[in-house]
Tab-separated table of C-alpha atoms in Angstrom:
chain	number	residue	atom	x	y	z
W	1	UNK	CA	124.782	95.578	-5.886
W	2	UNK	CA	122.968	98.306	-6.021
W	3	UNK	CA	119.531	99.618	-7.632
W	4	UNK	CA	121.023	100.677	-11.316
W	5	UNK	CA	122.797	97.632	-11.085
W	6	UNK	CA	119.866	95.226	-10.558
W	7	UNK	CA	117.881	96.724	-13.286
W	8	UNK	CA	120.445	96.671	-15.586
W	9	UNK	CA	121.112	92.655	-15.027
W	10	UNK	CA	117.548	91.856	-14.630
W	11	UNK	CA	116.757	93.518	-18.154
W	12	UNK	CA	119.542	91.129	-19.966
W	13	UNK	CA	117.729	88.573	-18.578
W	14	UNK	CA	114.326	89.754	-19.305
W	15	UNK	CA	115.630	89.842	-23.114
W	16	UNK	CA	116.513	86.593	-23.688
W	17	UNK	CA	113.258	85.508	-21.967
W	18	UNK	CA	111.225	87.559	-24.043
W	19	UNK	CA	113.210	86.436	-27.513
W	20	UNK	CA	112.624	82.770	-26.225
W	21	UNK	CA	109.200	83.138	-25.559
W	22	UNK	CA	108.076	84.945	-28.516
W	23	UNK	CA	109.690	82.408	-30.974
W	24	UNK	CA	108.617	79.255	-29.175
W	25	UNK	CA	104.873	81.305	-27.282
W	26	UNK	CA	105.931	80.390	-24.077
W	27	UNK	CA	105.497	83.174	-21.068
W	28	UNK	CA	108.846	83.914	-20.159
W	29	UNK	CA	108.263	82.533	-16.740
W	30	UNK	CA	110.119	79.396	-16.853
W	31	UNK	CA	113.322	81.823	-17.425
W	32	UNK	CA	112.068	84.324	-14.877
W	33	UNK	CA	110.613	82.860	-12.042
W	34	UNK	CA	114.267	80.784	-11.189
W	35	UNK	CA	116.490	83.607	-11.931
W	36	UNK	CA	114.572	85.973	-9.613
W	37	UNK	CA	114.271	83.410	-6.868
W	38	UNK	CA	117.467	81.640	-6.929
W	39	UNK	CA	119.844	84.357	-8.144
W	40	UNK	CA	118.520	87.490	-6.733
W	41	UNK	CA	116.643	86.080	-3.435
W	42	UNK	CA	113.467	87.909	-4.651
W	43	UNK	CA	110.321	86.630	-2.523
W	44	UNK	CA	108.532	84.497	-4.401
W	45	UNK	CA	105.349	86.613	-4.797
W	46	UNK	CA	106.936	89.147	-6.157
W	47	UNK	CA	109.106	86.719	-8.643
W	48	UNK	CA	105.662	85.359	-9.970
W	49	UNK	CA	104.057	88.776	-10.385
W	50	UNK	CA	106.575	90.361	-12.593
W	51	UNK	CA	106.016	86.529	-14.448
W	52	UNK	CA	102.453	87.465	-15.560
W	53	UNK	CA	103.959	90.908	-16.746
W	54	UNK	CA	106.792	88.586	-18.654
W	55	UNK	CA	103.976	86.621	-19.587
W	56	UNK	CA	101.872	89.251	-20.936
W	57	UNK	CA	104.904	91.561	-22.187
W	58	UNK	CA	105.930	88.413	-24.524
W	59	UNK	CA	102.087	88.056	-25.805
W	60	UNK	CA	101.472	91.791	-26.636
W	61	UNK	CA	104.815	92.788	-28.092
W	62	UNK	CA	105.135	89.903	-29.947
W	63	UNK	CA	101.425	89.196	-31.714
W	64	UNK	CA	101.856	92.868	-32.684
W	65	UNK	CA	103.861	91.790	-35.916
W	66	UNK	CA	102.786	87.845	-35.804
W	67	UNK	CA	98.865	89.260	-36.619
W	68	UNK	CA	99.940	91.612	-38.705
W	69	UNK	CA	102.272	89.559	-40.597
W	70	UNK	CA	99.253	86.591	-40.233
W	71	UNK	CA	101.694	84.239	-38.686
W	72	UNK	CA	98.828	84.318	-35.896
W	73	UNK	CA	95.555	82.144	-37.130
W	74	UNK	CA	93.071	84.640	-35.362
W	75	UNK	CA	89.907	82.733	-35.628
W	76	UNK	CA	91.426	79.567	-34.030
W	77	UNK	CA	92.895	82.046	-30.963
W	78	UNK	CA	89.297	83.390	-30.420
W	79	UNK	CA	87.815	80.011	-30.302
W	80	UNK	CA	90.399	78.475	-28.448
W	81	UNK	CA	90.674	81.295	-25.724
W	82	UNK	CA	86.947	80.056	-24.914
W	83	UNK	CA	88.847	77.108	-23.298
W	84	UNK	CA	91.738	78.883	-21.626
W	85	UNK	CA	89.842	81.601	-20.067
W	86	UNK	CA	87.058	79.080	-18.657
W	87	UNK	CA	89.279	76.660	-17.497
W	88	UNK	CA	91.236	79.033	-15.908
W	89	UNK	CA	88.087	80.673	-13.820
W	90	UNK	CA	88.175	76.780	-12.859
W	91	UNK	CA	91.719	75.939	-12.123
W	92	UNK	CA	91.363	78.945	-9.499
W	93	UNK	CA	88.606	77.317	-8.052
W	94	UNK	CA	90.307	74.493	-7.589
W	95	UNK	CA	93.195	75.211	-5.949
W	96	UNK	CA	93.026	73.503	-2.349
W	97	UNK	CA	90.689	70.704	-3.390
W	98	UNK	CA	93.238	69.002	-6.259
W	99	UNK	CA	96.525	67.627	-4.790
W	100	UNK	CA	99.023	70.381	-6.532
W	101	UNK	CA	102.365	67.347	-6.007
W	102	UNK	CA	100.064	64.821	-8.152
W	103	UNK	CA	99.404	67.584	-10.990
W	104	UNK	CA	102.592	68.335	-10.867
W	105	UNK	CA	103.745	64.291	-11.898
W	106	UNK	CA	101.039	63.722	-14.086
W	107	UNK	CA	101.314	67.226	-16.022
W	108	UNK	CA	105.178	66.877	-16.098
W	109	UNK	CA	104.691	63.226	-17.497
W	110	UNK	CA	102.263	64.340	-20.502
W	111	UNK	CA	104.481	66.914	-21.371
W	112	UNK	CA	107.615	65.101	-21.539
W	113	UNK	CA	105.540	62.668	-23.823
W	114	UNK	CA	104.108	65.682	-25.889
W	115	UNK	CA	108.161	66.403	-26.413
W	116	UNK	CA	108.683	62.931	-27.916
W	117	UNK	CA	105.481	62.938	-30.067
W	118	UNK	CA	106.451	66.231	-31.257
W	119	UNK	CA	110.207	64.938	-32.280
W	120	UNK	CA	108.617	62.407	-33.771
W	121	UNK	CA	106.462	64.686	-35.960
W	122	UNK	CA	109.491	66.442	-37.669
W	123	UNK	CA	108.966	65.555	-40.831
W	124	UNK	CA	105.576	67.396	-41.696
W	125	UNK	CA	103.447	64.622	-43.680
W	126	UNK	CA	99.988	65.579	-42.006
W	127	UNK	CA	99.439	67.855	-44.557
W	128	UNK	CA	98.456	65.592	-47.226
W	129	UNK	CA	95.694	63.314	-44.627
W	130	UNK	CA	94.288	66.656	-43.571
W	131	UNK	CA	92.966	67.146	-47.040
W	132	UNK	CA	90.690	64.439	-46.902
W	133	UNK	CA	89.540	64.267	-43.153
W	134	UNK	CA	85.974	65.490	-42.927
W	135	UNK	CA	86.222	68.426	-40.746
W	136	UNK	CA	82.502	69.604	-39.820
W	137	UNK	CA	83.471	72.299	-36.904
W	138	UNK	CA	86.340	73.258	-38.664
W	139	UNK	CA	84.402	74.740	-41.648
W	140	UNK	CA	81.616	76.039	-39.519
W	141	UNK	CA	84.168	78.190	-38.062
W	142	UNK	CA	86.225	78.931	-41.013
W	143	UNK	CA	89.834	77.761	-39.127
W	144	UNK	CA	91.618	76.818	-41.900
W	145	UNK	CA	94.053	79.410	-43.366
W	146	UNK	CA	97.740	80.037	-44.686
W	147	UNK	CA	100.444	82.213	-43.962
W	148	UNK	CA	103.099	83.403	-45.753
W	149	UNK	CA	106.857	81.557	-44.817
W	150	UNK	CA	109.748	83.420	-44.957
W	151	UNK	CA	112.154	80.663	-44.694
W	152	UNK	CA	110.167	78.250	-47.930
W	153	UNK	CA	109.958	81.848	-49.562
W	154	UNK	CA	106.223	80.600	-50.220
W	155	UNK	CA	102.638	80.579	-48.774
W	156	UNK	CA	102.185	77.865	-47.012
W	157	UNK	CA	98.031	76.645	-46.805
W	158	UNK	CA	96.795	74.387	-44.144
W	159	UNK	CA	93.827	72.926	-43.049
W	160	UNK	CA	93.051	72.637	-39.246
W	161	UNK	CA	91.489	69.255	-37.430
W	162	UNK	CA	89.513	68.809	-34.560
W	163	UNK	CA	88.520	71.431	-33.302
W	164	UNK	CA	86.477	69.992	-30.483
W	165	UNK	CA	89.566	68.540	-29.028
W	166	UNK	CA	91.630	71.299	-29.437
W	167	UNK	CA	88.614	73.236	-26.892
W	168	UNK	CA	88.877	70.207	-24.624
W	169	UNK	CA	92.478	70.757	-24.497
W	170	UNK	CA	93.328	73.963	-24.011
W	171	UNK	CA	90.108	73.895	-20.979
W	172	UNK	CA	92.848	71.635	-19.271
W	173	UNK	CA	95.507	73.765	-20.142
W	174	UNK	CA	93.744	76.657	-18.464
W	175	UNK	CA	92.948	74.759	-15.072
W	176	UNK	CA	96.535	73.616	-14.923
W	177	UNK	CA	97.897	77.139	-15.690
W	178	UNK	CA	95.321	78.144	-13.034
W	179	UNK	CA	96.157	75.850	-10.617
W	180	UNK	CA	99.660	75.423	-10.938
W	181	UNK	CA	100.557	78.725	-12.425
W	182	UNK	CA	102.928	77.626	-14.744
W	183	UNK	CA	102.687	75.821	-17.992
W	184	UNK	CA	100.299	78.042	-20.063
W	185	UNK	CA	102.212	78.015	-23.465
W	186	UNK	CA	103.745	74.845	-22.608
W	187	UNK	CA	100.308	72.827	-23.261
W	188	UNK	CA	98.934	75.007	-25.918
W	189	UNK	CA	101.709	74.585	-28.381
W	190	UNK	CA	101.512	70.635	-28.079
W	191	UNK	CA	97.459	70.680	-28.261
W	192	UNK	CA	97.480	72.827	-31.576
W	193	UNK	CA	100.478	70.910	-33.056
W	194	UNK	CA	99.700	67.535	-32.186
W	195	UNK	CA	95.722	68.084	-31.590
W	196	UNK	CA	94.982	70.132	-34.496
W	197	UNK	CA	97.740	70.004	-36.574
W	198	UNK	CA	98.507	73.675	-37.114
W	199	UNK	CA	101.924	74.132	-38.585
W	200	UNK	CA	104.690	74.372	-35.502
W	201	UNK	CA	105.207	78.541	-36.557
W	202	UNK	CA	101.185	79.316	-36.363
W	203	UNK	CA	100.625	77.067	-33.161
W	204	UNK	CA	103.724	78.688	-31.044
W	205	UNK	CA	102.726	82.425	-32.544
W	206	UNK	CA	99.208	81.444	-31.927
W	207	UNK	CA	100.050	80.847	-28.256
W	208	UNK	CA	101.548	83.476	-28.069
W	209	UNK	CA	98.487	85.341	-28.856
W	210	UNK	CA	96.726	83.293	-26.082
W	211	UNK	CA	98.748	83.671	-23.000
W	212	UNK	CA	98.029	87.201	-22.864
W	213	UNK	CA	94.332	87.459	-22.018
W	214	UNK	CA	94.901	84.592	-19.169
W	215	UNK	CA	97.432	86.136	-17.995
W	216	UNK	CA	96.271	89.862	-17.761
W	217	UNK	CA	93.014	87.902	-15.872
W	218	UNK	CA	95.536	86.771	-13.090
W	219	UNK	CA	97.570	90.116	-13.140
W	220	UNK	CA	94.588	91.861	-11.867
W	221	UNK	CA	94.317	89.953	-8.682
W	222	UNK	CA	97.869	89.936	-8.146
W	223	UNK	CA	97.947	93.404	-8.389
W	224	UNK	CA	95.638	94.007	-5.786
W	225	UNK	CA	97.291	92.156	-3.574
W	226	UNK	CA	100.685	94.211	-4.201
W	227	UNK	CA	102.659	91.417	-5.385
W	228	UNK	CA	103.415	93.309	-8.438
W	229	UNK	CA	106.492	95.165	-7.349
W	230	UNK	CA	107.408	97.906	-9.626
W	231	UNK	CA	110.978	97.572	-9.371
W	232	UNK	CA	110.848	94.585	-10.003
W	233	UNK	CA	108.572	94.313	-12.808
W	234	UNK	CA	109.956	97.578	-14.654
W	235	UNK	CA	112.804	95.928	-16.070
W	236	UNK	CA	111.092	93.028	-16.686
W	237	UNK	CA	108.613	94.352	-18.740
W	238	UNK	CA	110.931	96.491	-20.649
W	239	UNK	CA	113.740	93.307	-21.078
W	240	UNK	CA	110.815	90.999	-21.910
W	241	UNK	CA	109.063	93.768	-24.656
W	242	UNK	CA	112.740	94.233	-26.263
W	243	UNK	CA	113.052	90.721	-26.633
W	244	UNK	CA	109.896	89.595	-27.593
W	245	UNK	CA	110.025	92.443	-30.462
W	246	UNK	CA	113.818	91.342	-31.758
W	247	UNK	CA	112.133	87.363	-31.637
W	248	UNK	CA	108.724	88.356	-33.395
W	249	UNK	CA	111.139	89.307	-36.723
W	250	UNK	CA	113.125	86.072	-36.314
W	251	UNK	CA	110.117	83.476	-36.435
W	252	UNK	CA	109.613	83.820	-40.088
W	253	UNK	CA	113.323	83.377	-41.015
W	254	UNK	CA	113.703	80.626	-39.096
W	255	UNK	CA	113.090	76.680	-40.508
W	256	UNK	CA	110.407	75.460	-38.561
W	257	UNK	CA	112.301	72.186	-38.148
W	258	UNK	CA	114.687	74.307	-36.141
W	259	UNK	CA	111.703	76.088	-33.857
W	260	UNK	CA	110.203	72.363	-33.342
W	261	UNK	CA	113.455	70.615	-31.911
W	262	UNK	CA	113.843	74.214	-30.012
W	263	UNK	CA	110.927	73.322	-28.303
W	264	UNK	CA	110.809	70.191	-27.582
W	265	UNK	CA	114.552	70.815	-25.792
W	266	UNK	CA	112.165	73.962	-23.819
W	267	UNK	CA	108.934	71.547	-23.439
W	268	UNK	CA	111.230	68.385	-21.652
W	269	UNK	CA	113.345	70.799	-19.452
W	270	UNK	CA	110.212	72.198	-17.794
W	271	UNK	CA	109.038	68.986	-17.883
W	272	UNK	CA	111.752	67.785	-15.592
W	273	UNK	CA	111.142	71.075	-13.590
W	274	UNK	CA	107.185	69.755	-12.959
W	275	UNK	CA	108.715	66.843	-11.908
W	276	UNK	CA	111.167	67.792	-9.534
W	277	UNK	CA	108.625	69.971	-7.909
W	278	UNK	CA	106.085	67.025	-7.804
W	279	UNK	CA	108.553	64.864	-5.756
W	280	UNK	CA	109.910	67.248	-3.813
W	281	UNK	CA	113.018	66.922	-4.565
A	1	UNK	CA	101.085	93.416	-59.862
A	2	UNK	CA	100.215	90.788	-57.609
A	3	UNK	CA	104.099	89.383	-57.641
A	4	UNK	CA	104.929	93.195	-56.191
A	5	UNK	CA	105.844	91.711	-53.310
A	6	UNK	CA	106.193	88.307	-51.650
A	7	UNK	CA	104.393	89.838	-48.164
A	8	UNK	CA	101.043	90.594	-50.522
A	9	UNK	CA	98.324	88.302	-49.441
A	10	UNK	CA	96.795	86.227	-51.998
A	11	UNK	CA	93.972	87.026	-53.761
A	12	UNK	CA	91.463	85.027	-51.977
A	13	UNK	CA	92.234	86.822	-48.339
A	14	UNK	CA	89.730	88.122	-47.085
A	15	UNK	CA	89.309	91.510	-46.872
A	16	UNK	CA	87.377	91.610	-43.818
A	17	UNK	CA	90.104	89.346	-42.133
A	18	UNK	CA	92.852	91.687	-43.521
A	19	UNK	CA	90.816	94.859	-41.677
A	20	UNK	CA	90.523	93.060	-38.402
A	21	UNK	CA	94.725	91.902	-38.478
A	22	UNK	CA	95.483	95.561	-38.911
A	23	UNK	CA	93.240	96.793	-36.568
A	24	UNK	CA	94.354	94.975	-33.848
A	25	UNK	CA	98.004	94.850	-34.414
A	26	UNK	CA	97.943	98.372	-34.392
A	27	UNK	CA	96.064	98.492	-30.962
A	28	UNK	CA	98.339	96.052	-29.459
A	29	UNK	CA	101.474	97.794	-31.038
A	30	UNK	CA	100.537	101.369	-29.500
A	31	UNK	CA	99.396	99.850	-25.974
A	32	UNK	CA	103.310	97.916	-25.932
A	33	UNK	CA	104.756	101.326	-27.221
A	34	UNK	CA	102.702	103.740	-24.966
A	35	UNK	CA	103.443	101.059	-21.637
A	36	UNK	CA	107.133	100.716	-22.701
A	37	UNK	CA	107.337	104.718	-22.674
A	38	UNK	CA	105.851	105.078	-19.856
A	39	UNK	CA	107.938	102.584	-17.914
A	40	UNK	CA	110.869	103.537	-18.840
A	41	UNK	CA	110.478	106.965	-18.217
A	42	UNK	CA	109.233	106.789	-14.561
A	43	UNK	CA	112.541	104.408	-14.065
A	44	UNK	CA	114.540	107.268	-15.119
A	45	UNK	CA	112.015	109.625	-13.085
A	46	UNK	CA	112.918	107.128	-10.257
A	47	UNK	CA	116.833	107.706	-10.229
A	48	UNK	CA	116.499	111.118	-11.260
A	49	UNK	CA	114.915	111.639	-7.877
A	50	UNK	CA	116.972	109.408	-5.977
A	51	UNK	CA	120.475	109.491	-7.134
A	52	UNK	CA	121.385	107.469	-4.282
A	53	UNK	CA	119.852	104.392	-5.584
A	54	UNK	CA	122.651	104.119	-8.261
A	55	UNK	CA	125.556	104.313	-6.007
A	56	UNK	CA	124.595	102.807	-2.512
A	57	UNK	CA	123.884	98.743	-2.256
A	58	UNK	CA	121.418	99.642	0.960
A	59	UNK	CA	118.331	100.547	-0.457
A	60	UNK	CA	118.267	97.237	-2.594
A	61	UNK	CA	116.677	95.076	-0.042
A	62	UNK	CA	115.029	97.393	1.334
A	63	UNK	CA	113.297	98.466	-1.750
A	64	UNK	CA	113.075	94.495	-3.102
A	65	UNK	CA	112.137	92.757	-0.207
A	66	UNK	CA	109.070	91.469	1.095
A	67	UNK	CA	106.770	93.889	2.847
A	68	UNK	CA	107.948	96.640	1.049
A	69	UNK	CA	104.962	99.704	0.513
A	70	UNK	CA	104.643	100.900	-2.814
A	71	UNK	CA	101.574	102.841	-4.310
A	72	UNK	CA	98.701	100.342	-5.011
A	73	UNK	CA	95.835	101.803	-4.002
A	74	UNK	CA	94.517	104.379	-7.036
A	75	UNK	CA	94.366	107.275	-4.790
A	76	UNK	CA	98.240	107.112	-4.144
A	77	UNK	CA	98.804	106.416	-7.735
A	78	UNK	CA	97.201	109.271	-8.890
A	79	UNK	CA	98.819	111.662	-6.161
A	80	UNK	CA	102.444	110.168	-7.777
A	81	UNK	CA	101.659	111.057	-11.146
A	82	UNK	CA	100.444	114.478	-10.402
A	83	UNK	CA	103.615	114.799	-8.177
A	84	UNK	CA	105.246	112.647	-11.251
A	85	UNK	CA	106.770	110.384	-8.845
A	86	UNK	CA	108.826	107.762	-10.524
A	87	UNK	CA	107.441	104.736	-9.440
A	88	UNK	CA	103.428	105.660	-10.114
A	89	UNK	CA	103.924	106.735	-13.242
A	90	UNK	CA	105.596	102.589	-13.929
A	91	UNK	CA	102.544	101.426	-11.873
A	92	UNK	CA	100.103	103.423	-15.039
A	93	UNK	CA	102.630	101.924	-17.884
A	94	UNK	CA	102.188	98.066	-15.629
A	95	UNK	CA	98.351	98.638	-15.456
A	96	UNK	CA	98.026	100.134	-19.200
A	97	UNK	CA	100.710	97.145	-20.557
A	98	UNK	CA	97.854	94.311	-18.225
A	99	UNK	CA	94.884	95.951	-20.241
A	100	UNK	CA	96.193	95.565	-23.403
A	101	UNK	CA	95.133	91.909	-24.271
A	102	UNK	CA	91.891	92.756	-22.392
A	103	UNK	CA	91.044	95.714	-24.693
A	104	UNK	CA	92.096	93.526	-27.518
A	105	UNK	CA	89.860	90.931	-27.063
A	106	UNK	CA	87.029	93.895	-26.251
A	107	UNK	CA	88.482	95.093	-29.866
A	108	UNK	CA	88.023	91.828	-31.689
A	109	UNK	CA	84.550	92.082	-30.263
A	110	UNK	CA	83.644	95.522	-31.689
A	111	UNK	CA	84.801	94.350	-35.035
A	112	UNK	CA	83.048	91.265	-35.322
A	113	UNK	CA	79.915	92.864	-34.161
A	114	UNK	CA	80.607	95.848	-37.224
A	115	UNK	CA	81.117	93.292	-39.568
A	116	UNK	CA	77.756	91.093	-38.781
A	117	UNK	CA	79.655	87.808	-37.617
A	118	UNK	CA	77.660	86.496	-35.064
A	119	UNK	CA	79.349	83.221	-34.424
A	120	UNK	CA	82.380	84.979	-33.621
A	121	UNK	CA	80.855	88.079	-31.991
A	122	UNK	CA	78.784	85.224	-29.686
A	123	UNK	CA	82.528	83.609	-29.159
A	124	UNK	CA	84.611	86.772	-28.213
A	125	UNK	CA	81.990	88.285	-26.459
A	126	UNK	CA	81.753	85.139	-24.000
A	127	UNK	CA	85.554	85.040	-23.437
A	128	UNK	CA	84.944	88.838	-22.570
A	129	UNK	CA	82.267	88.376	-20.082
A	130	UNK	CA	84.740	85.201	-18.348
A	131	UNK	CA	87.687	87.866	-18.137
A	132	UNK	CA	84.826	90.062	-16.751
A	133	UNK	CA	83.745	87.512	-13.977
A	134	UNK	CA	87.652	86.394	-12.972
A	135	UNK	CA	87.817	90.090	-11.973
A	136	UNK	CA	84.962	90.517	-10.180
A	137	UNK	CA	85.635	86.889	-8.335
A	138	UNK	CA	89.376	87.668	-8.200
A	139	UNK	CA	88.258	90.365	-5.798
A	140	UNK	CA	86.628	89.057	-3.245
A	141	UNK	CA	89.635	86.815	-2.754
């Protein structure tokens, strides 16, 4: 195999990372991180770096149309990133003193039981007991909001709960994306669809919004220390931006029934992958 | 007029909100577009320059494997692109496609500031200032 030949394979792969994440605001990684390892033999350093450009690649070239088209609820992003990026700064600080295998089992355990809540959510009722839930912080900060749903052919408005939580949350989601490096979308989607019951398109285009700014954090360092290979990350980036751009028109179109069992087959597979790595097996 | 089209927002959007989407899907569609161009074009720089790398299977490990040197200090970067070497003009579309988010959330700042909204300008300016401090403790590392 040579050089043309590695970019070219890498890129198909990049695509259907990038259409994957953008529809269900996951990084990319998951896809990225095992193909480069296992399939190419890429050193692990570099397999993670050109992740955070996946990761990053996904968030920018997809919120592009999700913001525009206000599939994206900004004003819960902003507040929520408050949580990310701090727990983040922690989860780095952590790393050492926290026993990564237990994280692993416990983190791989709540997300397989996010999956199941989340099935069991399919039929969209919450709706109706949002209405009369008393929602303090929610109005302070003006989170509720509508978009407009290509698949109902309608606009759809919702009103958002707990916002307090959903802070708490995605804090935790940030140390165990900064300790672990993996999981960042995973854990938002579940927090804002189970937490604060944002309809399944907003919360998975909202994380996609999200995973950006944590991710171009990390990129930095990595940079510095040269595990960003450009080879490597080239394609990437350009597979990851081509697919995230062909998923970003899809999302509408889509039934969000679909997109929810979509990710909850997505959420329990690297759920299994947490665990696998916690027992080292 | 308001049934024009099904993408119109409805009457009660906010204007101010509607500013701020534009805005900053614009920003983040340029900095994907301007990164994208910019990759791409020092890949094809790349093999332009080296021919070889598209027929013989050596230089793939070489080039992929651990240990490998590649431009990362800015001094080297900047002698590439003034030599237009390939690979430091991908390194600029990398490092320009990483700042995007962080100029967008400098962005969101700006506007909120303009438009008098000082919950939110309090809010994005404190996620600003932790990207800020990551950097400056991602450093010492």
């Amino acid at each position: 195999m040579n050089l043309l030949e590695f970019d070219l394979l890498i890129l198909a792969v990049a695509i259907i990372a990038g259409l994957l994440g953008s529809l269900l605001g996951l990084g990319g990684g998951i896809i990225v991180i095992p193909v480069l390892t296992l399939v190419f033999k890429i050193d692990i350093h570099y397999a993670i770096g050109a992740s955070v450009v996946s990761i990053i690649a996904t968030s920018s070239g997809a919120a592009a149309a999700y913001v525009r088209e206000r599939m994206t609820n900004l004003r819960v992003a902003m507040w929520l990133e408050l949580g990310t990026v701090s727990g983040a700064l922690t989860g780095a600080y952590l790393v050492g003193v926290l026993s990564a295998r237990w994280l692993y089992v416990i983190f791989g355990l709540i997300l397989a039981y996010s999956a199941l809540m989340m099935l069991r959510k399919r039929r969209d009722r919450t709706q109706e007991s949002n209405a009369a839930k008393a929602t303090p912080w929610v109005d302070y900060l003006r989170l509720h909001s509508s978009y407009y749903d290509d698949a109902q052919g309608q606009e759809i408005t919702y009103r958002v709960r707990n916002a307090g939580l959903g802070l708490g949350l995605m804090y935790i989601a940030g140390v165990v994306s900064g300790l672990l490096g993996i999981g960042s979308g995973a854990l938002k989607v579940p927090a804002m669809d189970l937490g604060m019951r944002l309809p399944i398109k907003v919360s998975t285009a909202t994380s996609n919004f999200m995973i950006g700014v944590t991710a171009a954090a990390s990129a930095t360092v990595y940079f510095m220390r040269g595990d960003i290979n450009p080879l490597i990350a080239a394609p990437v980036a350009t597979g990851v931006l081509v697919g995230a751009l062909l998923g970003s028109r899809l999302l509408g179109r889509l039934q969000s029934s679909t997109i929810r069992v979509f990710f909850v087959i997505v959420l329990l597979w690297v759920s299994l992958q947490m665990l696998w790595k916690g027992m080292g097996i | 007029m308001k049934s024009a089209s099904p993408r119109t927002p409805p009457e009660k959007a906010d204007g101010r909100a509607r500013l701020m989407e534009l805005l900053l899907s614009t920003l983040l569609r340029a900095g994907v577009i301007a990164s994208l161009a910019l990759v791409v074009a020092g890949t094809i720089l790349t093999f332009v320059h080296h021919p070889d790398y598209a027929s013989s299977p050596d230089e793939l490990q070489q080039l992929t494997g651990n240990g490998t040197d590649f431009p990362f200090t800015w001094s080297d970067i900047w002698t590439g692109v003034l030599f237009l070497r390939g690979q430091s003009i991908v390194i600029i579309g990398l490092l320009l496609l990483i700042a995007t988010p962080i100029l967008r959330v400098a962005a969101s700042a700006l506007i909120f500031i303009y438009q008098k909204d000082r919950v939110y300008t309090f809010i994005t300016l404190t996620v600003l200032s932790l990207l800020l401090l990551s950097f400056v403790l991602g450093k010492v590392e």
